[in-house]
Short mmCIF file of C-alpha atoms in Angstrom, two decimals:
data_model
loop_
_atom_site.label_atom_id
_atom_site.label_comp_id
_atom_site.label_asym_id
_atom_site.label_seq_id
_atom_site.Cartn_x
_atom_site.Cartn_y
_atom_site.Cartn_z
CA MET A 1 33.36 -15.73 -3.34
CA ARG A 2 31.01 -12.73 -3.86
CA LYS A 3 27.33 -13.70 -5.74
CA LYS A 4 27.34 -11.07 -8.93
CA TYR A 5 24.54 -9.52 -9.07
CA VAL A 6 22.86 -6.81 -11.77
CA LEU A 7 20.26 -3.64 -11.29
CA VAL A 8 17.66 -2.99 -13.77
CA GLY A 9 15.28 0.20 -13.33
CA THR A 10 17.46 2.54 -11.37
CA GLY A 11 14.75 4.72 -9.39
CA GLY A 12 14.13 5.40 -5.41
CA ARG A 13 13.26 1.99 -4.69
CA ALA A 14 16.74 0.13 -6.31
CA LEU A 15 19.02 2.84 -4.76
CA GLN A 16 17.84 2.57 -1.34
CA MET A 17 16.64 -0.94 -1.00
CA TYR A 18 20.01 -2.88 -3.19
CA ALA A 19 22.45 -0.60 -4.73
CA LYS A 20 23.49 1.29 -1.54
CA PRO A 21 23.45 -1.63 0.92
CA ILE A 22 25.43 -3.96 -1.21
CA ALA A 23 28.15 -1.35 -2.16
CA SER A 24 28.38 -0.63 1.89
CA THR A 25 26.84 -3.41 4.79
CA TYR A 26 26.45 -6.56 2.05
CA ALA A 27 29.85 -6.21 -0.18
CA ASP A 28 31.83 -8.67 1.59
CA CYS A 29 28.87 -11.51 0.37
CA ALA A 30 27.45 -9.59 -2.96
CA GLN A 31 29.01 -8.05 -6.02
CA MET A 32 27.06 -5.36 -8.37
CA VAL A 33 28.55 -5.94 -11.77
CA GLY A 34 26.37 -3.89 -13.81
CA VAL A 35 22.72 -1.37 -13.55
CA CYS A 36 20.37 -0.87 -16.61
CA ASP A 37 18.40 1.21 -17.48
CA ILE A 38 16.62 2.89 -20.17
CA ASN A 39 17.10 6.81 -18.89
CA PRO A 40 21.53 6.86 -19.30
CA LEU A 41 21.35 9.82 -16.68
CA ARG A 42 19.80 7.74 -14.00
CA ALA A 43 21.74 5.23 -14.18
CA GLU A 44 24.91 7.04 -13.82
CA ALA A 45 22.95 9.02 -10.96
CA LEU A 46 22.42 5.50 -8.86
CA LYS A 47 25.71 5.04 -8.75
CA HIS A 48 27.27 7.97 -7.60
CA LEU A 49 24.65 8.03 -4.79
CA SER A 50 25.24 4.67 -3.59
CA SER A 51 28.87 4.25 -4.56
CA LEU A 52 28.71 1.81 -6.59
CA ASP A 53 31.63 1.23 -9.17
CA CYS A 54 30.34 -0.54 -11.66
CA PRO A 55 29.31 -0.42 -15.88
CA SER A 56 25.94 0.99 -16.40
CA TYR A 57 24.07 -0.13 -19.49
CA GLN A 58 20.65 0.71 -21.91
CA ASN A 59 20.88 -2.35 -23.26
CA PHE A 60 19.13 -5.61 -20.78
CA ASP A 61 20.17 -7.99 -22.91
CA GLN A 62 24.07 -7.09 -23.27
CA MET A 63 24.61 -6.52 -19.78
CA LEU A 64 23.60 -9.80 -19.32
CA VAL A 65 26.02 -11.25 -21.85
CA GLU A 66 28.89 -8.86 -20.61
CA THR A 67 28.58 -8.94 -16.22
CA LYS A 68 27.35 -12.82 -16.52
CA PRO A 69 25.45 -12.68 -13.16
CA ASP A 70 24.50 -14.89 -11.07
CA ALA A 71 20.59 -13.01 -10.57
CA ALA A 72 19.30 -10.08 -11.71
CA ILE A 73 17.30 -7.50 -9.65
CA ILE A 74 13.95 -5.96 -11.02
CA THR A 75 12.87 -2.36 -10.07
CA THR A 76 11.69 -1.64 -13.35
CA VAL A 77 7.89 0.25 -13.50
CA ASP A 78 5.94 -3.11 -12.90
CA ARG A 79 4.94 -3.47 -16.33
CA TYR A 80 7.97 -4.60 -17.26
CA HIS A 81 8.65 -7.12 -14.28
CA ASP A 82 7.67 -10.05 -16.52
CA GLU A 83 9.82 -8.68 -19.74
CA TYR A 84 13.06 -8.80 -17.62
CA ALA A 85 12.15 -11.81 -15.56
CA VAL A 86 10.98 -13.93 -18.40
CA LYS A 87 14.63 -13.06 -19.77
CA CYS A 88 16.42 -13.96 -17.15
CA LEU A 89 14.82 -17.34 -16.01
CA ASN A 90 15.37 -18.00 -19.75
CA SER A 91 18.90 -17.29 -19.40
CA GLY A 92 19.97 -19.74 -16.62
CA ILE A 93 19.83 -16.82 -13.72
CA ASP A 94 18.19 -16.10 -10.39
CA VAL A 95 15.62 -13.45 -10.14
CA ILE A 96 15.02 -10.89 -7.15
CA LEU A 97 11.24 -9.33 -8.14
CA GLU A 98 10.02 -6.63 -6.60
CA LYS A 99 6.62 -6.49 -5.57
CA PRO A 100 4.04 -6.49 -7.31
CA MET A 101 5.68 -9.53 -9.10
CA ALA A 102 3.16 -8.56 -12.39
CA ILE A 103 0.15 -6.50 -12.85
CA ASN A 104 -2.56 -8.63 -15.32
CA ALA A 105 -2.26 -12.38 -15.19
CA GLU A 106 -0.90 -13.06 -18.89
CA LYS A 107 2.05 -11.74 -17.12
CA CYS A 108 1.90 -13.48 -14.07
CA LYS A 109 1.70 -17.00 -15.71
CA ALA A 110 4.56 -16.05 -18.63
CA ILE A 111 6.61 -15.56 -14.86
CA LEU A 112 5.44 -18.58 -13.55
CA ASP A 113 5.89 -21.27 -16.43
CA ALA A 114 9.66 -19.49 -17.25
CA GLU A 115 10.20 -20.23 -13.79
CA LYS A 116 9.01 -23.85 -14.15
CA LYS A 117 10.67 -24.94 -17.39
CA SER A 118 13.98 -22.94 -16.28
CA GLY A 119 14.49 -24.54 -13.14
CA LYS A 120 15.45 -21.07 -11.63
CA LYS A 121 14.56 -19.22 -8.17
CA VAL A 122 12.65 -16.35 -8.52
CA ILE A 123 11.75 -14.01 -5.05
CA VAL A 124 8.97 -12.18 -4.99
CA THR A 125 10.27 -8.97 -2.33
CA PHE A 126 6.88 -8.60 0.74
CA ASN A 127 9.12 -7.01 2.71
CA TYR A 128 6.11 -6.46 5.04
CA ARG A 129 6.20 -9.82 6.19
CA PHE A 130 9.09 -9.55 8.01
CA THR A 131 8.16 -6.58 10.66
CA PRO A 132 8.01 -7.22 13.67
CA TYR A 133 4.38 -6.80 14.40
CA VAL A 134 2.97 -8.70 11.88
CA THR A 135 5.00 -11.62 12.39
CA ALA A 136 3.70 -12.10 15.90
CA ILE A 137 0.47 -12.04 14.72
CA LYS A 138 1.48 -14.51 11.95
CA GLN A 139 2.97 -16.59 14.55
CA ALA A 140 -0.30 -16.06 16.99
CA ILE A 141 -2.35 -17.96 14.32
CA LYS A 142 -0.29 -20.35 13.90
CA ASP A 143 -0.64 -21.17 17.61
CA GLY A 144 -4.02 -21.49 18.06
CA ALA A 145 -4.90 -18.71 19.52
CA ILE A 146 -8.50 -18.30 17.58
CA GLY A 147 -9.00 -21.19 16.40
CA LYS A 148 -10.08 -21.82 12.54
CA ILE A 149 -10.01 -18.94 11.02
CA LEU A 150 -13.47 -17.76 9.47
CA ASN A 151 -13.14 -14.33 8.25
CA VAL A 152 -10.95 -10.98 8.01
CA ASP A 153 -11.62 -7.38 7.86
CA PHE A 154 -9.10 -5.13 6.76
CA GLU A 155 -8.89 -1.21 6.03
CA TYR A 156 -5.80 0.38 5.21
CA ILE A 157 -5.65 4.31 4.22
CA LEU A 158 -2.82 5.98 2.66
CA ASP A 159 -2.05 9.70 3.70
CA THR A 160 -2.38 12.37 1.56
CA LYS A 161 1.31 12.70 1.76
CA HIS A 162 1.78 9.30 0.49
CA GLY A 163 -1.49 8.31 -1.35
CA ALA A 164 -0.77 11.44 -3.18
CA ASP A 165 2.69 10.58 -4.31
CA TYR A 166 1.01 7.37 -7.05
CA PHE A 167 -1.36 10.17 -8.53
CA ARG A 168 2.01 12.39 -9.55
CA ARG A 169 3.99 9.22 -11.48
CA TRP A 170 3.88 6.38 -13.44
CA HIS A 171 1.60 5.02 -11.24
CA ARG A 172 -0.73 7.06 -12.27
CA LYS A 173 -1.96 4.77 -15.51
CA LYS A 174 -3.38 1.68 -14.87
CA GLU A 175 -1.09 -0.19 -17.48
CA ASN A 176 2.27 0.50 -15.56
CA SER A 177 1.04 -0.11 -12.13
CA GLY A 178 -2.31 -2.22 -12.56
CA GLY A 179 -3.73 0.90 -9.95
CA LEU A 180 -3.29 0.45 -6.17
CA LEU A 181 -5.39 -2.58 -6.29
CA VAL A 182 -2.30 -4.20 -7.44
CA HIS A 183 1.36 -2.04 -6.68
CA LYS A 184 -0.31 -1.17 -3.54
CA SER A 185 -2.85 -3.57 -2.34
CA THR A 186 -0.08 -6.77 -3.08
CA HIS A 187 1.62 -6.28 0.14
CA HIS A 188 -2.05 -6.09 2.32
CA PHE A 189 -3.52 -9.41 0.11
CA ASP A 190 -0.05 -11.35 0.20
CA LEU A 191 0.17 -10.34 4.47
CA ILE A 192 -3.78 -11.65 4.50
CA ASN A 193 -2.89 -14.86 2.90
CA TRP A 194 0.17 -15.25 4.50
CA TRP A 195 -1.15 -14.88 7.72
CA ILE A 196 -4.47 -17.43 6.70
CA ASP A 197 -2.89 -19.80 4.90
CA ASP A 198 -5.51 -20.18 2.04
CA GLU A 199 -5.32 -19.56 -1.69
CA PRO A 200 -8.51 -16.79 -3.12
CA ALA A 201 -10.97 -18.07 -5.23
CA GLU A 202 -13.69 -15.35 -5.82
CA VAL A 203 -14.21 -11.57 -6.25
CA MET A 204 -16.34 -8.94 -6.31
CA ALA A 205 -14.86 -4.86 -5.99
CA PHE A 206 -15.92 -1.58 -6.28
CA GLY A 207 -13.63 1.08 -7.29
CA THR A 208 -13.93 5.00 -8.55
CA ARG A 209 -11.56 7.82 -8.07
CA ARG A 210 -13.17 11.12 -5.96
CA PHE A 211 -11.13 12.63 -3.78
CA TYR A 212 -7.77 13.56 -6.60
CA THR A 213 -10.20 14.55 -9.52
CA SER A 214 -10.02 17.12 -11.79
CA ASP A 215 -12.60 18.89 -11.37
CA LYS A 216 -11.00 19.61 -7.47
CA GLN A 217 -9.18 22.76 -8.39
CA PRO A 218 -6.94 24.74 -11.63
CA HIS A 219 -4.42 22.13 -12.12
CA GLY A 220 -1.21 22.37 -14.97
CA GLU A 221 0.99 19.41 -15.90
CA ARG A 222 3.24 19.61 -12.93
CA CYS A 223 3.85 21.06 -9.72
CA MET A 224 6.92 22.91 -11.23
CA THR A 225 5.23 24.89 -13.80
CA CYS A 226 2.16 25.38 -12.04
CA ASN A 227 0.26 28.35 -11.47
CA CYS A 228 -0.97 26.84 -7.96
CA ASN A 229 2.42 26.33 -6.44
CA GLY A 230 2.21 28.53 -3.93
CA THR A 231 -1.20 27.79 -2.65
CA CYS A 232 -2.06 23.90 -3.57
CA GLU A 233 -1.44 21.56 -0.34
CA PHE A 234 -0.13 19.06 -2.68
CA TYR A 235 2.79 21.00 -4.31
CA LEU A 236 5.98 19.13 -4.29
CA ASP A 237 9.06 20.78 -4.97
CA ILE A 238 10.85 18.25 -6.40
CA LYS A 239 14.36 19.74 -6.14
CA GLU A 240 13.90 20.47 -2.49
CA ASP A 241 15.11 16.47 -1.97
CA PRO A 242 18.48 16.35 -2.90
CA VAL A 243 17.61 12.51 -3.88
CA ASN A 244 15.21 13.87 -6.11
CA ASP A 245 16.94 16.30 -7.88
CA GLU A 246 19.99 14.20 -8.76
CA LEU A 247 17.91 11.09 -9.15
CA TYR A 248 14.60 12.61 -11.51
CA PHE A 249 14.99 16.52 -12.12
CA ARG A 250 18.44 16.35 -13.42
CA CYS A 251 17.50 13.46 -15.53
CA GLU A 252 14.85 14.64 -16.86
CA SER A 253 16.24 15.94 -20.35
CA ALA A 254 16.87 12.00 -21.35
CA ASP A 255 13.59 10.55 -21.25
CA GLY A 256 11.24 13.50 -20.55
CA TYR A 257 9.88 12.02 -17.29
CA HIS A 258 9.06 14.27 -14.34
CA ARG A 259 8.28 13.00 -10.75
CA ASP A 260 5.97 15.83 -9.97
CA GLY A 261 3.15 15.09 -12.17
CA CYS A 262 -0.50 17.09 -10.98
CA ILE A 263 -2.10 14.98 -9.11
CA PHE A 264 -5.63 16.41 -10.75
CA SER A 265 -4.79 15.53 -14.18
CA ASP A 266 -7.43 14.39 -16.60
CA ASP A 267 -5.13 11.03 -17.74
CA ILE A 268 -4.92 9.48 -14.77
CA ASP A 269 -6.95 6.53 -14.58
CA ILE A 270 -6.58 4.94 -11.09
CA GLU A 271 -9.11 4.85 -8.41
CA ASP A 272 -7.91 6.44 -5.05
CA THR A 273 -11.89 4.40 -3.43
CA MET A 274 -11.80 0.63 -3.19
CA SER A 275 -13.61 -2.09 -1.79
CA VAL A 276 -12.95 -5.58 -2.35
CA ASN A 277 -14.68 -8.56 -1.15
CA VAL A 278 -13.02 -12.03 -1.24
CA ARG A 279 -14.02 -15.42 -1.03
CA TYR A 280 -11.25 -18.14 -0.25
CA ALA A 281 -11.18 -21.62 -1.28
CA GLY A 282 -11.12 -22.84 2.34
CA GLY A 283 -14.26 -21.00 3.18
CA VAL A 284 -12.39 -17.59 4.24
CA MET A 285 -14.21 -14.22 3.68
CA LEU A 286 -12.31 -11.10 3.24
CA SER A 287 -13.46 -7.59 3.50
CA TYR A 288 -11.03 -5.49 2.41
CA SER A 289 -10.64 -1.57 2.03
CA LEU A 290 -8.25 0.78 0.37
CA ILE A 291 -8.47 5.07 0.13
CA ALA A 292 -5.72 6.88 -0.61
CA HIS A 293 -6.66 10.48 1.31
CA SER A 294 -6.93 10.11 4.58
CA PRO A 295 -5.91 12.67 7.27
CA TYR A 296 -3.22 9.90 8.80
CA GLU A 297 -1.90 6.57 7.16
CA GLY A 298 -2.16 2.84 8.52
CA PHE A 299 -4.46 -0.14 8.67
CA LYS A 300 -6.55 -1.77 11.09
CA ALA A 301 -7.80 -5.07 10.45
CA SER A 302 -10.14 -7.73 12.55
CA ILE A 303 -9.31 -11.68 12.27
CA ASN A 304 -12.54 -14.18 13.95
CA GLY A 305 -11.96 -17.21 14.51
CA THR A 306 -13.76 -20.52 16.13
CA ASP A 307 -11.71 -19.40 19.51
CA GLY A 308 -11.71 -16.48 19.59
CA ARG A 309 -11.20 -12.63 17.63
CA LEU A 310 -7.68 -10.41 17.28
CA GLU A 311 -7.63 -7.06 16.12
CA LEU A 312 -4.81 -5.25 14.84
CA ALA A 313 -3.61 -1.84 14.32
CA GLU A 314 -0.94 0.55 13.36
CA TYR A 315 -0.56 3.91 12.72
CA HIS A 316 2.70 5.21 10.59
CA SER A 317 1.45 8.97 10.37
CA GLY A 318 -0.75 11.22 12.64
CA GLU A 319 -1.04 11.33 16.67
CA ARG A 320 -0.38 7.24 17.19
CA ALA A 321 2.53 7.25 14.77
CA SER A 322 4.89 8.58 17.78
CA GLU A 323 4.11 5.36 19.88
CA SER A 324 6.67 3.00 21.10
CA ALA A 325 4.99 -0.17 20.27
CA TYR A 326 2.25 -1.92 18.00
CA ILE A 327 -0.49 -3.96 20.18
CA PHE A 328 -2.51 -6.84 19.08
CA ASP A 329 -5.71 -7.80 21.32
CA VAL A 330 -6.84 -11.32 21.40
CA TYR A 331 -10.37 -12.14 22.63
CA ASP A 332 -11.80 -15.71 23.95
CA ARG A 333 -15.69 -17.52 24.21
CA GLN A 334 -15.17 -16.40 27.81
CA GLY A 335 -14.89 -12.51 26.87
CA CYS A 336 -11.43 -11.85 28.24
CA LYS A 337 -8.71 -10.06 26.29
CA THR A 338 -4.74 -10.33 26.23
CA SER A 339 -2.70 -7.31 24.90
CA HIS A 340 0.32 -8.30 23.45
CA HIS A 341 2.44 -4.92 22.71
CA ILE A 342 5.80 -5.25 20.07
CA LEU A 343 8.23 -2.77 19.75
CA LYS A 344 8.74 -1.15 16.50
CA SER A 345 11.86 -1.75 14.51
CA SER A 346 14.05 1.39 12.87
CA GLY A 347 14.66 1.32 9.39
CA GLY A 348 12.63 1.05 6.08
CA HIS A 349 9.59 -0.34 6.09
CA GLY A 350 9.41 -0.88 9.80
CA GLY A 351 12.75 -2.76 9.97
CA GLY A 352 11.56 -5.47 7.28
CA ASP A 353 13.58 -3.92 4.60
CA GLU A 354 17.14 -4.90 6.50
CA LYS A 355 15.47 -8.40 7.28
CA LEU A 356 14.77 -9.46 3.95
CA ARG A 357 18.05 -8.33 2.41
CA ARG A 358 19.84 -10.34 4.97
CA MET A 359 17.97 -13.31 3.75
CA ILE A 360 18.40 -13.19 0.38
CA PHE A 361 22.18 -11.92 0.43
CA ARG A 362 23.79 -13.67 3.51
CA GLY A 363 20.50 -16.54 4.01
CA ASP A 364 21.57 -17.03 7.46
CA LEU A 365 18.69 -16.45 9.28
CA PRO A 366 16.15 -19.47 10.07
CA ASP A 367 12.48 -19.04 8.49
CA PRO A 368 10.19 -21.51 10.00
CA LEU A 369 7.64 -19.27 9.49
CA GLY A 370 8.26 -19.24 5.90
CA HIS A 371 8.76 -15.49 5.45
CA MET A 372 10.36 -15.75 1.83
CA ALA A 373 7.97 -15.64 -0.85
CA SER A 374 7.74 -17.41 -3.80
CA THR A 375 6.13 -16.42 -7.13
CA TYR A 376 3.15 -18.80 -6.18
CA SER A 377 2.86 -16.40 -2.88
CA GLY A 378 4.13 -13.25 -5.53
CA ALA A 379 0.49 -14.78 -7.91
CA ILE A 380 -1.74 -15.26 -5.32
CA SER A 381 -1.48 -11.64 -4.12
CA ILE A 382 -1.96 -10.02 -7.12
CA LEU A 383 -4.62 -12.29 -8.30
CA ILE A 384 -6.24 -10.81 -5.87
CA GLY A 385 -5.89 -7.43 -6.96
CA ILE A 386 -6.17 -7.84 -10.93
CA ALA A 387 -9.59 -9.84 -10.55
CA ALA A 388 -10.94 -6.90 -8.38
CA ASN A 389 -10.02 -4.65 -11.63
CA LYS A 390 -11.59 -6.64 -14.00
CA SER A 391 -14.74 -6.61 -11.58
CA ILE A 392 -14.77 -3.07 -11.17
CA ALA A 393 -14.46 -2.73 -15.11
CA THR A 394 -17.74 -5.36 -15.64
CA GLY A 395 -19.71 -5.24 -12.14
CA LYS A 396 -19.49 -9.11 -11.83
CA ASN A 397 -17.97 -11.13 -9.90
CA VAL A 398 -14.48 -12.61 -10.99
CA LEU A 399 -13.30 -16.55 -10.27
CA ILE A 400 -9.43 -16.57 -10.22
CA SER A 401 -9.72 -20.14 -11.68
CA ASP A 402 -10.95 -18.08 -15.01
CA MET A 403 -7.90 -16.31 -14.80
CA VAL A 404 -5.03 -18.22 -13.66
CA ASP A 405 -4.62 -22.45 -13.33
CA LEU A 406 -2.82 -22.63 -9.75
CA ASN A 407 -3.06 -25.92 -9.22
CA LYS A 408 -0.24 -26.00 -12.05
CA TYR A 409 2.63 -24.22 -9.51
CA HIS A 410 1.65 -25.36 -6.04
CA ALA A 411 4.78 -27.29 -6.33
CA VAL A 412 6.87 -24.50 -6.48
CA PRO A 413 8.65 -23.30 -3.12
CA ALA A 414 9.99 -20.21 -1.50
CA ASN A 415 13.10 -21.40 -1.22
CA ARG A 416 14.67 -24.35 -3.01
#
């Protein structure tokens, strides 16, 4: 019997990650019985682009009553994740929740409490865990390659194609996304938490917007109507890409949302340059940085332990992005280096999307390393970013325990 799903939020992630695969690869075990969006044109566009045959709704509650789903897939603007997740849990429906789990501590607690009370399950979709490279690093650490973890240095760099895109869309407002330290960094904080198997205790951070600033050059409301569209290196033709054209441009009349906002607008309030220090409960220290304006994209990291050091890097654009494998090096206390070459996988997010989908919809893969993430994992990743935002705003260090009592939720597992 096929499991019944509904989808709320019909943007690009919903289309590529869920709608298309459910209509094709997983049609034998999964059925989409309804899609919901406040923009009815976009809901219809998603169904057309994915070949889904199901009703569309503007009223989420009506969809739940009429379709009686087994689980809901939530891919809305981040600020609404808690609203829909709590409604589903209170209605006895499991939840598949896109990252970040929530954008502030209150919303985080609401989801945790609703899950605990309802006895239903929430899966937080950390696809990055499933990539072969980061999985190999997790296995090496678990096998004791560098002993007990002491500290981590992690630098993530977004290039000006990817990074600028956050400043065009709804992500540009913290009230929608929590800023990049929540929306984007939740991936990175989750990886680190998962690798070291520890939880954050205290955070200190700095952040500013220094690159995508309103004094950068003359600018308009959006690329399409801007006088600089022939000279600006960040110009985006929203109609050039067929998916953006159908899913966004042709749907603007319903809600006024445009996906090509000027990245130099005065009303942007998220940072593009951030630095975070974290003290973990077990004593590990993390130094983390994120910029959204690099010439190339990827991350560089080092993990130091009692028995050695692990150095790693990924390149997603630039001259090294074409390499066939990612490498991580392990140095022991005698100065010897062991290099590990992990072949790259194809598919979304380095193959992570497909492995995550298979775990969600078929559940036929073993999970000895705990790839599937619970709300607890979702919470401790976003709470670093939420605490960092608070630290940036106040200039003070922030204790995680002052925001959420994590001891209440330790018993919530990833898979029940």
